[in-house]
Amino acid sequence: MRQNKIIAITGGIGSGKSTVAKILRDKGYSVYSCDEIYAELTRDKEFLEKLNGQFGDILNADGWLNRKKLSQIVFADAEKLKLLNSITHPAIYDRILTLSSGKDDVCFFEVPLLFEDGKENMFDEVIVVLRDKEKRIEEVMRRDELSEEEVISRINNQFNYENYNFAKYYVIHNDYDLNYLRSQIDKLLLKLT
């Protein structure tokens, strides 16, 4: 039986999940990212062939994933996004279970689609990072070099963080500066560890 505590960090695109994860990592905690786990999967030729078989012509000439092409396909079609998630998410959650069984008292996992997948009960605790929608849009436009329309489309394809009661979870509001965010994380760690 698992002795350690596993904690999910989630929130909408551009909310600051990765910043929270980085602060926790800098404090010496084990923090894993589902995006990094997915990146590992996309370096597996067998996995890539499976994706290519489903979505067609999404590999570059060198045989590696063309992320932009795959993103354009799945974010333009809700059914294709659902299909991609049905292939990738079970593999990612299996890897989470492997990584979390071990030595650390507390493991954090950055899980972007936690609520979409209904996996919140897989974790001992959940931290939800919330941020003003306009700030999220600006951040993702800058970070990913996307148009406002592309970002809004991605937000609309995600769980609706604006209209959900997170009372049973830990919430971090990321609408201020980095020092404020760090102070919220410090207070949260006192409760969690």
Short mmCIF file of N, CA and C in Angstrom, two decimals:
data_model
loop_
_atom_site.label_atom_id
_atom_site.label_comp_id
_atom_site.label_asym_id
_atom_site.label_seq_id
_atom_site.Cartn_x
_atom_site.Cartn_y
_atom_site.Cartn_z
N MET A 1 0.83 -1.19 0.00
CA MET A 1 0.00 0.00 0.00
C MET A 1 0.88 1.26 0.00
N ARG A 2 0.44 2.26 -0.76
CA ARG A 2 1.21 3.49 -0.90
C ARG A 2 1.23 4.26 0.41
N GLN A 3 2.42 4.69 0.84
CA GLN A 3 2.58 5.42 2.10
C GLN A 3 2.67 6.94 1.90
N ASN A 4 3.02 7.34 0.69
CA ASN A 4 3.23 8.77 0.47
C ASN A 4 1.94 9.46 0.03
N LYS A 5 1.99 10.77 -0.02
CA LYS A 5 0.85 11.58 -0.42
C LYS A 5 1.08 12.08 -1.84
N ILE A 6 0.09 11.91 -2.72
CA ILE A 6 0.22 12.45 -4.07
C ILE A 6 -0.80 13.57 -4.26
N ILE A 7 -0.31 14.68 -4.80
CA ILE A 7 -1.11 15.89 -4.89
C ILE A 7 -1.11 16.38 -6.34
N ALA A 8 -2.30 16.63 -6.86
CA ALA A 8 -2.44 17.15 -8.22
C ALA A 8 -2.44 18.67 -8.19
N ILE A 9 -1.82 19.27 -9.19
CA ILE A 9 -1.89 20.71 -9.43
C ILE A 9 -2.60 20.86 -10.77
N THR A 10 -3.73 21.57 -10.78
CA THR A 10 -4.47 21.72 -12.03
C THR A 10 -4.98 23.14 -12.18
N GLY A 11 -5.53 23.42 -13.33
CA GLY A 11 -6.05 24.75 -13.64
C GLY A 11 -6.11 24.88 -15.15
N GLY A 12 -6.80 25.89 -15.62
CA GLY A 12 -6.95 26.09 -17.06
C GLY A 12 -5.65 26.52 -17.71
N ILE A 13 -5.65 26.48 -19.03
CA ILE A 13 -4.48 26.92 -19.79
C ILE A 13 -4.15 28.37 -19.43
N GLY A 14 -2.88 28.63 -19.15
CA GLY A 14 -2.44 29.98 -18.82
C GLY A 14 -2.70 30.42 -17.39
N SER A 15 -3.13 29.47 -16.54
CA SER A 15 -3.45 29.83 -15.15
C SER A 15 -2.21 29.99 -14.27
N GLY A 16 -1.13 29.31 -14.65
CA GLY A 16 0.11 29.38 -13.85
C GLY A 16 0.46 28.08 -13.16
N LYS A 17 -0.10 26.96 -13.62
CA LYS A 17 0.22 25.65 -13.03
C LYS A 17 1.72 25.39 -13.05
N SER A 18 2.34 25.67 -14.19
CA SER A 18 3.77 25.39 -14.33
C SER A 18 4.61 26.27 -13.41
N THR A 19 4.16 27.49 -13.17
CA THR A 19 4.88 28.38 -12.25
C THR A 19 4.78 27.83 -10.84
N VAL A 20 3.59 27.38 -10.44
CA VAL A 20 3.41 26.77 -9.12
C VAL A 20 4.30 25.53 -9.01
N ALA A 21 4.31 24.70 -10.05
CA ALA A 21 5.13 23.49 -10.05
C ALA A 21 6.61 23.84 -9.91
N LYS A 22 7.07 24.87 -10.62
CA LYS A 22 8.47 25.28 -10.55
C LYS A 22 8.84 25.77 -9.14
N ILE A 23 7.95 26.53 -8.52
CA ILE A 23 8.21 27.01 -7.16
C ILE A 23 8.34 25.82 -6.21
N LEU A 24 7.46 24.84 -6.33
CA LEU A 24 7.52 23.65 -5.48
C LEU A 24 8.80 22.86 -5.75
N ARG A 25 9.18 22.74 -7.01
CA ARG A 25 10.42 22.03 -7.37
C ARG A 25 11.63 22.74 -6.78
N ASP A 26 11.62 24.08 -6.86
CA ASP A 26 12.72 24.88 -6.30
C ASP A 26 12.82 24.70 -4.78
N LYS A 27 11.70 24.35 -4.14
CA LYS A 27 11.70 24.12 -2.70
C LYS A 27 12.14 22.69 -2.35
N GLY A 28 12.45 21.90 -3.37
CA GLY A 28 12.98 20.57 -3.14
C GLY A 28 11.96 19.43 -3.22
N TYR A 29 10.73 19.74 -3.61
CA TYR A 29 9.70 18.70 -3.72
C TYR A 29 9.83 17.97 -5.05
N SER A 30 9.37 16.71 -5.06
CA SER A 30 9.28 15.96 -6.31
C SER A 30 8.03 16.44 -7.04
N VAL A 31 8.24 16.97 -8.24
CA VAL A 31 7.13 17.50 -9.04
C VAL A 31 7.26 16.92 -10.44
N TYR A 32 6.18 16.31 -10.90
CA TYR A 32 6.15 15.72 -12.24
C TYR A 32 5.08 16.42 -13.06
N SER A 33 5.33 16.54 -14.34
CA SER A 33 4.40 17.22 -15.23
C SER A 33 3.81 16.23 -16.23
N CYS A 34 2.50 16.24 -16.36
CA CYS A 34 1.87 15.37 -17.37
C CYS A 34 2.32 15.76 -18.77
N ASP A 35 2.61 17.05 -18.98
CA ASP A 35 3.12 17.48 -20.28
C ASP A 35 4.49 16.86 -20.55
N GLU A 36 5.32 16.77 -19.51
CA GLU A 36 6.64 16.15 -19.68
C GLU A 36 6.50 14.64 -19.90
N ILE A 37 5.55 14.03 -19.19
CA ILE A 37 5.30 12.59 -19.40
C ILE A 37 4.82 12.36 -20.83
N TYR A 38 3.94 13.23 -21.32
CA TYR A 38 3.45 13.14 -22.70
C TYR A 38 4.62 13.31 -23.68
N ALA A 39 5.51 14.26 -23.38
CA ALA A 39 6.68 14.47 -24.25
C ALA A 39 7.54 13.20 -24.32
N GLU A 40 7.68 12.50 -23.18
CA GLU A 40 8.41 11.22 -23.17
C GLU A 40 7.71 10.20 -24.07
N LEU A 41 6.38 10.15 -23.97
CA LEU A 41 5.62 9.22 -24.79
C LEU A 41 5.83 9.49 -26.28
N THR A 42 5.91 10.78 -26.63
CA THR A 42 6.05 11.12 -28.05
C THR A 42 7.46 10.87 -28.58
N ARG A 43 8.35 10.37 -27.72
CA ARG A 43 9.66 9.93 -28.18
C ARG A 43 9.69 8.40 -28.35
N ASP A 44 8.53 7.78 -28.15
CA ASP A 44 8.39 6.33 -28.31
C ASP A 44 7.81 6.06 -29.70
N LYS A 45 8.60 5.41 -30.55
CA LYS A 45 8.19 5.19 -31.95
C LYS A 45 6.87 4.42 -32.07
N GLU A 46 6.67 3.43 -31.21
CA GLU A 46 5.44 2.64 -31.26
C GLU A 46 4.22 3.51 -30.94
N PHE A 47 4.35 4.35 -29.94
CA PHE A 47 3.28 5.27 -29.56
C PHE A 47 2.98 6.25 -30.71
N LEU A 48 4.04 6.77 -31.34
CA LEU A 48 3.87 7.71 -32.46
C LEU A 48 3.16 7.05 -33.64
N GLU A 49 3.50 5.80 -33.91
CA GLU A 49 2.84 5.10 -35.00
C GLU A 49 1.34 4.95 -34.73
N LYS A 50 1.02 4.70 -33.47
CA LYS A 50 -0.39 4.59 -33.06
C LYS A 50 -1.12 5.92 -33.32
N LEU A 51 -0.49 7.02 -32.93
CA LEU A 51 -1.10 8.33 -33.16
C LEU A 51 -1.23 8.62 -34.65
N ASN A 52 -0.17 8.33 -35.40
CA ASN A 52 -0.18 8.60 -36.84
C ASN A 52 -1.27 7.78 -37.53
N GLY A 53 -1.48 6.56 -37.05
CA GLY A 53 -2.53 5.72 -37.61
C GLY A 53 -3.92 6.30 -37.39
N GLN A 54 -4.11 6.99 -36.28
CA GLN A 54 -5.41 7.59 -35.97
C GLN A 54 -5.62 8.95 -36.62
N PHE A 55 -4.55 9.75 -36.70
CA PHE A 55 -4.71 11.14 -37.14
C PHE A 55 -4.09 11.42 -38.50
N GLY A 56 -3.29 10.48 -39.01
CA GLY A 56 -2.71 10.61 -40.34
C GLY A 56 -1.74 11.76 -40.51
N ASP A 57 -0.62 11.49 -41.11
CA ASP A 57 0.36 12.49 -41.50
C ASP A 57 0.64 13.57 -40.45
N ILE A 58 0.93 13.14 -39.22
CA ILE A 58 1.26 14.10 -38.16
C ILE A 58 2.73 13.99 -37.75
N LEU A 59 3.49 13.23 -38.54
CA LEU A 59 4.92 13.08 -38.25
C LEU A 59 5.73 13.92 -39.22
N ASN A 60 6.83 14.48 -38.72
CA ASN A 60 7.77 15.21 -39.58
C ASN A 60 8.52 14.22 -40.45
N ALA A 61 9.30 14.73 -41.40
CA ALA A 61 10.09 13.88 -42.30
C ALA A 61 11.04 12.96 -41.53
N ASP A 62 11.47 13.43 -40.33
CA ASP A 62 12.40 12.62 -39.53
C ASP A 62 11.69 11.56 -38.67
N GLY A 63 10.35 11.50 -38.78
CA GLY A 63 9.60 10.48 -38.04
C GLY A 63 9.12 10.89 -36.67
N TRP A 64 9.42 12.13 -36.26
CA TRP A 64 8.98 12.61 -34.95
C TRP A 64 7.70 13.42 -35.09
N LEU A 65 7.02 13.61 -33.98
CA LEU A 65 5.71 14.26 -33.96
C LEU A 65 5.79 15.73 -34.37
N ASN A 66 4.88 16.13 -35.27
CA ASN A 66 4.69 17.54 -35.59
C ASN A 66 3.56 18.02 -34.68
N ARG A 67 3.95 18.57 -33.53
CA ARG A 67 2.98 18.98 -32.50
C ARG A 67 1.98 20.01 -33.01
N LYS A 68 2.48 20.95 -33.79
CA LYS A 68 1.60 22.01 -34.29
C LYS A 68 0.50 21.42 -35.17
N LYS A 69 0.87 20.50 -36.04
CA LYS A 69 -0.09 19.87 -36.94
C LYS A 69 -1.15 19.08 -36.14
N LEU A 70 -0.68 18.31 -35.15
CA LEU A 70 -1.62 17.55 -34.32
C LEU A 70 -2.54 18.49 -33.55
N SER A 71 -1.99 19.57 -33.00
CA SER A 71 -2.80 20.54 -32.26
C SER A 71 -3.88 21.16 -33.14
N GLN A 72 -3.51 21.51 -34.38
CA GLN A 72 -4.49 22.10 -35.30
C GLN A 72 -5.63 21.12 -35.58
N ILE A 73 -5.29 19.85 -35.70
CA ILE A 73 -6.32 18.84 -35.98
C ILE A 73 -7.26 18.68 -34.78
N VAL A 74 -6.71 18.49 -33.59
CA VAL A 74 -7.55 18.16 -32.44
C VAL A 74 -8.29 19.36 -31.85
N PHE A 75 -7.70 20.55 -31.96
CA PHE A 75 -8.39 21.71 -31.39
C PHE A 75 -9.46 22.26 -32.35
N ALA A 76 -9.51 21.73 -33.58
CA ALA A 76 -10.56 22.14 -34.52
C ALA A 76 -11.73 21.15 -34.51
N ASP A 77 -11.59 20.03 -33.80
CA ASP A 77 -12.61 18.98 -33.84
C ASP A 77 -12.68 18.30 -32.47
N ALA A 78 -13.77 18.54 -31.75
CA ALA A 78 -13.92 18.02 -30.39
C ALA A 78 -13.83 16.49 -30.34
N GLU A 79 -14.33 15.80 -31.36
CA GLU A 79 -14.28 14.33 -31.39
C GLU A 79 -12.83 13.84 -31.53
N LYS A 80 -12.05 14.55 -32.33
CA LYS A 80 -10.64 14.15 -32.50
C LYS A 80 -9.85 14.43 -31.23
N LEU A 81 -10.20 15.50 -30.53
CA LEU A 81 -9.55 15.79 -29.24
C LEU A 81 -9.88 14.68 -28.25
N LYS A 82 -11.13 14.25 -28.24
CA LYS A 82 -11.55 13.17 -27.35
C LYS A 82 -10.79 11.87 -27.68
N LEU A 83 -10.61 11.61 -28.98
CA LEU A 83 -9.87 10.42 -29.41
C LEU A 83 -8.41 10.50 -28.95
N LEU A 84 -7.77 11.65 -29.14
CA LEU A 84 -6.39 11.82 -28.70
C LEU A 84 -6.28 11.57 -27.19
N ASN A 85 -7.19 12.15 -26.44
CA ASN A 85 -7.17 11.98 -24.98
C ASN A 85 -7.37 10.52 -24.59
N SER A 86 -8.20 9.80 -25.33
CA SER A 86 -8.46 8.38 -25.00
C SER A 86 -7.23 7.51 -25.24
N ILE A 87 -6.33 7.98 -26.10
CA ILE A 87 -5.09 7.25 -26.36
C ILE A 87 -4.00 7.65 -25.36
N THR A 88 -3.85 8.96 -25.16
CA THR A 88 -2.71 9.45 -24.37
C THR A 88 -2.94 9.39 -22.87
N HIS A 89 -4.14 9.71 -22.41
CA HIS A 89 -4.35 9.85 -20.97
C HIS A 89 -4.16 8.56 -20.17
N PRO A 90 -4.66 7.41 -20.62
CA PRO A 90 -4.39 6.18 -19.85
C PRO A 90 -2.89 5.92 -19.69
N ALA A 91 -2.11 6.18 -20.74
CA ALA A 91 -0.66 5.97 -20.67
C ALA A 91 -0.03 6.94 -19.66
N ILE A 92 -0.52 8.18 -19.65
CA ILE A 92 0.01 9.19 -18.72
C ILE A 92 -0.32 8.81 -17.27
N TYR A 93 -1.57 8.40 -17.01
CA TYR A 93 -1.96 8.05 -15.63
C TYR A 93 -1.24 6.80 -15.13
N ASP A 94 -0.97 5.86 -16.04
CA ASP A 94 -0.17 4.69 -15.66
C ASP A 94 1.22 5.12 -15.20
N ARG A 95 1.80 6.07 -15.93
CA ARG A 95 3.14 6.58 -15.59
C ARG A 95 3.11 7.32 -14.25
N ILE A 96 2.03 8.07 -13.98
CA ILE A 96 1.88 8.76 -12.69
C ILE A 96 1.93 7.76 -11.55
N LEU A 97 1.20 6.65 -11.70
CA LEU A 97 1.18 5.63 -10.65
C LEU A 97 2.57 5.04 -10.42
N THR A 98 3.31 4.84 -11.51
CA THR A 98 4.66 4.31 -11.39
C THR A 98 5.58 5.31 -10.68
N LEU A 99 5.51 6.58 -11.10
CA LEU A 99 6.39 7.61 -10.51
C LEU A 99 6.07 7.88 -9.05
N SER A 100 4.79 7.74 -8.67
CA SER A 100 4.39 8.11 -7.30
C SER A 100 4.64 6.99 -6.29
N SER A 101 4.86 5.77 -6.79
CA SER A 101 5.13 4.69 -5.83
C SER A 101 6.61 4.72 -5.50
N GLY A 102 6.90 5.24 -4.35
CA GLY A 102 8.32 5.29 -4.06
C GLY A 102 8.69 6.05 -2.82
N LYS A 103 9.80 6.70 -2.94
CA LYS A 103 10.54 7.18 -1.80
C LYS A 103 10.04 8.47 -1.17
N ASP A 104 9.46 9.36 -1.94
CA ASP A 104 9.13 10.69 -1.43
C ASP A 104 7.87 10.69 -0.58
N ASP A 105 7.88 11.47 0.50
CA ASP A 105 6.69 11.60 1.35
C ASP A 105 5.55 12.27 0.60
N VAL A 106 5.90 13.26 -0.22
CA VAL A 106 4.91 14.01 -0.98
C VAL A 106 5.38 14.13 -2.43
N CYS A 107 4.50 13.82 -3.36
CA CYS A 107 4.78 13.99 -4.79
C CYS A 107 3.69 14.88 -5.37
N PHE A 108 4.11 15.85 -6.16
CA PHE A 108 3.16 16.73 -6.86
C PHE A 108 3.14 16.37 -8.33
N PHE A 109 1.96 16.43 -8.92
CA PHE A 109 1.80 16.17 -10.35
C PHE A 109 1.02 17.31 -10.97
N GLU A 110 1.60 17.93 -11.99
CA GLU A 110 0.91 18.97 -12.74
C GLU A 110 0.02 18.25 -13.76
N VAL A 111 -1.31 18.35 -13.56
CA VAL A 111 -2.27 17.58 -14.35
C VAL A 111 -3.26 18.55 -15.01
N PRO A 112 -3.01 18.98 -16.25
CA PRO A 112 -3.86 19.98 -16.88
C PRO A 112 -5.33 19.58 -17.03
N LEU A 113 -5.60 18.32 -17.34
CA LEU A 113 -6.98 17.91 -17.65
C LEU A 113 -7.57 17.01 -16.57
N LEU A 114 -7.27 17.31 -15.34
CA LEU A 114 -7.70 16.48 -14.21
C LEU A 114 -9.22 16.33 -14.15
N PHE A 115 -9.94 17.44 -14.20
CA PHE A 115 -11.40 17.39 -14.07
C PHE A 115 -12.06 16.84 -15.34
N GLU A 116 -11.48 17.16 -16.50
CA GLU A 116 -12.01 16.62 -17.75
C GLU A 116 -11.97 15.09 -17.74
N ASP A 117 -10.89 14.55 -17.15
CA ASP A 117 -10.71 13.10 -17.10
C ASP A 117 -11.42 12.44 -15.91
N GLY A 118 -11.93 13.26 -14.99
CA GLY A 118 -12.58 12.70 -13.80
C GLY A 118 -11.61 11.94 -12.91
N LYS A 119 -10.34 12.37 -12.84
CA LYS A 119 -9.31 11.64 -12.10
C LYS A 119 -8.95 12.31 -10.76
N GLU A 120 -9.76 13.26 -10.31
CA GLU A 120 -9.41 13.96 -9.07
C GLU A 120 -9.32 13.02 -7.87
N ASN A 121 -10.08 11.93 -7.88
CA ASN A 121 -10.06 10.99 -6.75
C ASN A 121 -8.83 10.08 -6.75
N MET A 122 -8.05 10.14 -7.81
CA MET A 122 -6.80 9.37 -7.87
C MET A 122 -5.75 9.99 -6.95
N PHE A 123 -5.95 11.25 -6.56
CA PHE A 123 -4.97 12.01 -5.78
C PHE A 123 -5.47 12.23 -4.36
N ASP A 124 -4.53 12.34 -3.43
CA ASP A 124 -4.90 12.59 -2.03
C ASP A 124 -5.43 14.01 -1.85
N GLU A 125 -4.85 14.95 -2.58
CA GLU A 125 -5.28 16.35 -2.52
C GLU A 125 -5.20 16.94 -3.92
N VAL A 126 -5.97 18.03 -4.13
CA VAL A 126 -5.95 18.72 -5.41
C VAL A 126 -5.75 20.21 -5.15
N ILE A 127 -4.79 20.80 -5.85
CA ILE A 127 -4.58 22.25 -5.83
C ILE A 127 -5.09 22.79 -7.16
N VAL A 128 -6.01 23.75 -7.10
CA VAL A 128 -6.55 24.37 -8.31
C VAL A 128 -5.97 25.78 -8.42
N VAL A 129 -5.30 26.05 -9.54
CA VAL A 129 -4.73 27.38 -9.78
C VAL A 129 -5.72 28.15 -10.65
N LEU A 130 -6.22 29.26 -10.11
CA LEU A 130 -7.19 30.10 -10.82
C LEU A 130 -6.56 31.43 -11.19
N ARG A 131 -6.99 31.96 -12.33
CA ARG A 131 -6.47 33.25 -12.81
C ARG A 131 -7.53 33.90 -13.68
N ASP A 132 -7.57 35.21 -13.66
CA ASP A 132 -8.49 35.97 -14.49
C ASP A 132 -8.38 35.54 -15.96
N LYS A 133 -9.52 35.35 -16.62
CA LYS A 133 -9.53 34.83 -17.99
C LYS A 133 -8.74 35.71 -18.95
N GLU A 134 -8.87 37.01 -18.82
CA GLU A 134 -8.13 37.92 -19.72
C GLU A 134 -6.62 37.75 -19.55
N LYS A 135 -6.17 37.58 -18.31
CA LYS A 135 -4.73 37.37 -18.05
C LYS A 135 -4.28 36.04 -18.64
N ARG A 136 -5.15 35.03 -18.55
CA ARG A 136 -4.82 33.73 -19.13
C ARG A 136 -4.65 33.86 -20.65
N ILE A 137 -5.58 34.55 -21.28
CA ILE A 137 -5.53 34.72 -22.74
C ILE A 137 -4.24 35.44 -23.14
N GLU A 138 -3.94 36.54 -22.46
CA GLU A 138 -2.71 37.30 -22.77
C GLU A 138 -1.47 36.43 -22.60
N GLU A 139 -1.42 35.68 -21.50
CA GLU A 139 -0.25 34.83 -21.21
C GLU A 139 -0.04 33.79 -22.30
N VAL A 140 -1.11 33.11 -22.71
CA VAL A 140 -0.97 32.03 -23.69
C VAL A 140 -0.65 32.59 -25.08
N MET A 141 -1.23 33.74 -25.42
CA MET A 141 -0.90 34.38 -26.71
C MET A 141 0.59 34.69 -26.77
N ARG A 142 1.13 35.24 -25.67
CA ARG A 142 2.54 35.59 -25.62
C ARG A 142 3.43 34.35 -25.61
N ARG A 143 3.08 33.40 -24.74
CA ARG A 143 3.90 32.20 -24.53
C ARG A 143 3.94 31.29 -25.75
N ASP A 144 2.77 31.05 -26.35
CA ASP A 144 2.67 30.06 -27.43
C ASP A 144 2.58 30.68 -28.83
N GLU A 145 2.65 32.03 -28.87
CA GLU A 145 2.55 32.74 -30.15
C GLU A 145 1.30 32.34 -30.91
N LEU A 146 0.17 32.39 -30.22
CA LEU A 146 -1.13 32.06 -30.81
C LEU A 146 -1.98 33.32 -30.90
N SER A 147 -2.97 33.28 -31.78
CA SER A 147 -3.90 34.40 -31.88
C SER A 147 -4.90 34.33 -30.72
N GLU A 148 -5.56 35.43 -30.47
CA GLU A 148 -6.57 35.45 -29.41
C GLU A 148 -7.65 34.40 -29.67
N GLU A 149 -8.05 34.27 -30.94
CA GLU A 149 -9.09 33.28 -31.31
C GLU A 149 -8.64 31.86 -31.00
N GLU A 150 -7.37 31.56 -31.31
CA GLU A 150 -6.84 30.22 -31.05
C GLU A 150 -6.84 29.92 -29.54
N VAL A 151 -6.46 30.91 -28.75
CA VAL A 151 -6.42 30.71 -27.29
C VAL A 151 -7.82 30.54 -26.74
N ILE A 152 -8.75 31.37 -27.17
CA ILE A 152 -10.14 31.26 -26.71
C ILE A 152 -10.73 29.91 -27.08
N SER A 153 -10.39 29.42 -28.28
CA SER A 153 -10.86 28.10 -28.70
C SER A 153 -10.34 27.01 -27.76
N ARG A 154 -9.08 27.12 -27.35
CA ARG A 154 -8.51 26.13 -26.43
C ARG A 154 -9.16 26.23 -25.05
N ILE A 155 -9.38 27.45 -24.58
CA ILE A 155 -10.05 27.63 -23.29
C ILE A 155 -11.46 27.04 -23.34
N ASN A 156 -12.16 27.28 -24.44
CA ASN A 156 -13.54 26.77 -24.57
C ASN A 156 -13.60 25.26 -24.67
N ASN A 157 -12.48 24.63 -25.06
CA ASN A 157 -12.43 23.17 -25.14
C ASN A 157 -12.05 22.53 -23.81
N GLN A 158 -11.76 23.37 -22.80
CA GLN A 158 -11.36 22.85 -21.50
C GLN A 158 -12.51 22.94 -20.50
N PHE A 159 -12.26 22.34 -19.36
CA PHE A 159 -13.16 22.43 -18.21
C PHE A 159 -13.43 23.91 -17.91
N ASN A 160 -14.66 24.24 -17.50
CA ASN A 160 -15.02 25.63 -17.21
C ASN A 160 -14.63 25.97 -15.77
N TYR A 161 -13.46 26.58 -15.62
CA TYR A 161 -12.95 26.92 -14.29
C TYR A 161 -13.66 28.14 -13.69
N GLU A 162 -14.34 28.92 -14.53
CA GLU A 162 -15.00 30.13 -14.03
C GLU A 162 -16.25 29.82 -13.23
N ASN A 163 -16.91 28.72 -13.56
CA ASN A 163 -18.21 28.44 -12.95
C ASN A 163 -18.25 27.10 -12.24
N TYR A 164 -17.31 26.88 -11.33
CA TYR A 164 -17.27 25.63 -10.60
C TYR A 164 -16.96 25.92 -9.14
N ASN A 165 -17.56 25.17 -8.26
CA ASN A 165 -17.33 25.34 -6.83
C ASN A 165 -16.16 24.44 -6.40
N PHE A 166 -15.05 25.06 -6.07
CA PHE A 166 -13.84 24.32 -5.69
C PHE A 166 -13.69 24.22 -4.18
N ALA A 167 -14.77 24.30 -3.44
CA ALA A 167 -14.71 24.35 -1.97
C ALA A 167 -13.97 23.16 -1.36
N LYS A 168 -14.03 21.99 -1.98
CA LYS A 168 -13.37 20.83 -1.37
C LYS A 168 -11.90 20.67 -1.79
N TYR A 169 -11.39 21.64 -2.54
CA TYR A 169 -10.00 21.60 -3.00
C TYR A 169 -9.24 22.81 -2.46
N TYR A 170 -7.93 22.74 -2.56
CA TYR A 170 -7.10 23.90 -2.23
C TYR A 170 -7.03 24.80 -3.46
N VAL A 171 -7.27 26.08 -3.27
CA VAL A 171 -7.28 27.02 -4.40
C VAL A 171 -6.17 28.05 -4.22
N ILE A 172 -5.44 28.28 -5.30
CA ILE A 172 -4.43 29.34 -5.35
C ILE A 172 -4.88 30.33 -6.41
N HIS A 173 -4.96 31.61 -6.04
CA HIS A 173 -5.32 32.66 -7.00
C HIS A 173 -4.03 33.28 -7.53
N ASN A 174 -3.87 33.24 -8.85
CA ASN A 174 -2.65 33.73 -9.48
C ASN A 174 -2.93 35.01 -10.28
N ASP A 175 -3.49 36.00 -9.62
CA ASP A 175 -3.80 37.26 -10.30
C ASP A 175 -2.85 38.39 -9.91
N TYR A 176 -1.88 38.08 -9.06
CA TYR A 176 -0.99 39.14 -8.58
C TYR A 176 0.44 38.81 -8.97
N ASP A 177 1.41 39.32 -8.23
CA ASP A 177 2.80 39.10 -8.61
C ASP A 177 3.34 37.77 -8.06
N LEU A 178 4.58 37.48 -8.43
CA LEU A 178 5.23 36.22 -8.06
C LEU A 178 5.40 36.09 -6.54
N ASN A 179 5.70 37.18 -5.86
CA ASN A 179 5.85 37.13 -4.41
C ASN A 179 4.55 36.73 -3.72
N TYR A 180 3.43 37.26 -4.22
CA TYR A 180 2.12 36.90 -3.66
C TYR A 180 1.85 35.40 -3.90
N LEU A 181 2.19 34.93 -5.09
CA LEU A 181 2.00 33.51 -5.42
C LEU A 181 2.85 32.64 -4.49
N ARG A 182 4.11 33.02 -4.28
CA ARG A 182 4.98 32.26 -3.39
C ARG A 182 4.43 32.22 -1.96
N SER A 183 3.89 33.34 -1.50
CA SER A 183 3.35 33.37 -0.13
C SER A 183 2.12 32.47 -0.01
N GLN A 184 1.30 32.41 -1.05
CA GLN A 184 0.15 31.49 -1.03
C GLN A 184 0.61 30.03 -0.99
N ILE A 185 1.66 29.72 -1.74
CA ILE A 185 2.19 28.35 -1.76
C ILE A 185 2.77 28.00 -0.40
N ASP A 186 3.49 28.91 0.23
CA ASP A 186 4.04 28.65 1.56
C ASP A 186 2.94 28.35 2.58
N LYS A 187 1.87 29.13 2.55
CA LYS A 187 0.73 28.89 3.46
C LYS A 187 0.10 27.52 3.18
N LEU A 188 -0.01 27.21 1.92
CA LEU A 188 -0.62 25.92 1.52
C LEU A 188 0.23 24.74 1.97
N LEU A 189 1.54 24.88 1.84
CA LEU A 189 2.44 23.79 2.24
C LEU A 189 2.33 23.48 3.73
N LEU A 190 2.09 24.50 4.53
CA LEU A 190 1.91 24.29 5.98
C LEU A 190 0.70 23.39 6.23
N LYS A 191 -0.33 23.52 5.40
CA LYS A 191 -1.54 22.69 5.57
C LYS A 191 -1.34 21.29 4.99
N LEU A 192 -0.56 21.21 3.92
CA LEU A 192 -0.44 19.93 3.18
C LEU A 192 0.60 18.98 3.75
N THR A 193 1.68 19.53 4.37
CA THR A 193 2.79 18.62 4.71
C THR A 193 3.03 18.55 6.21
#
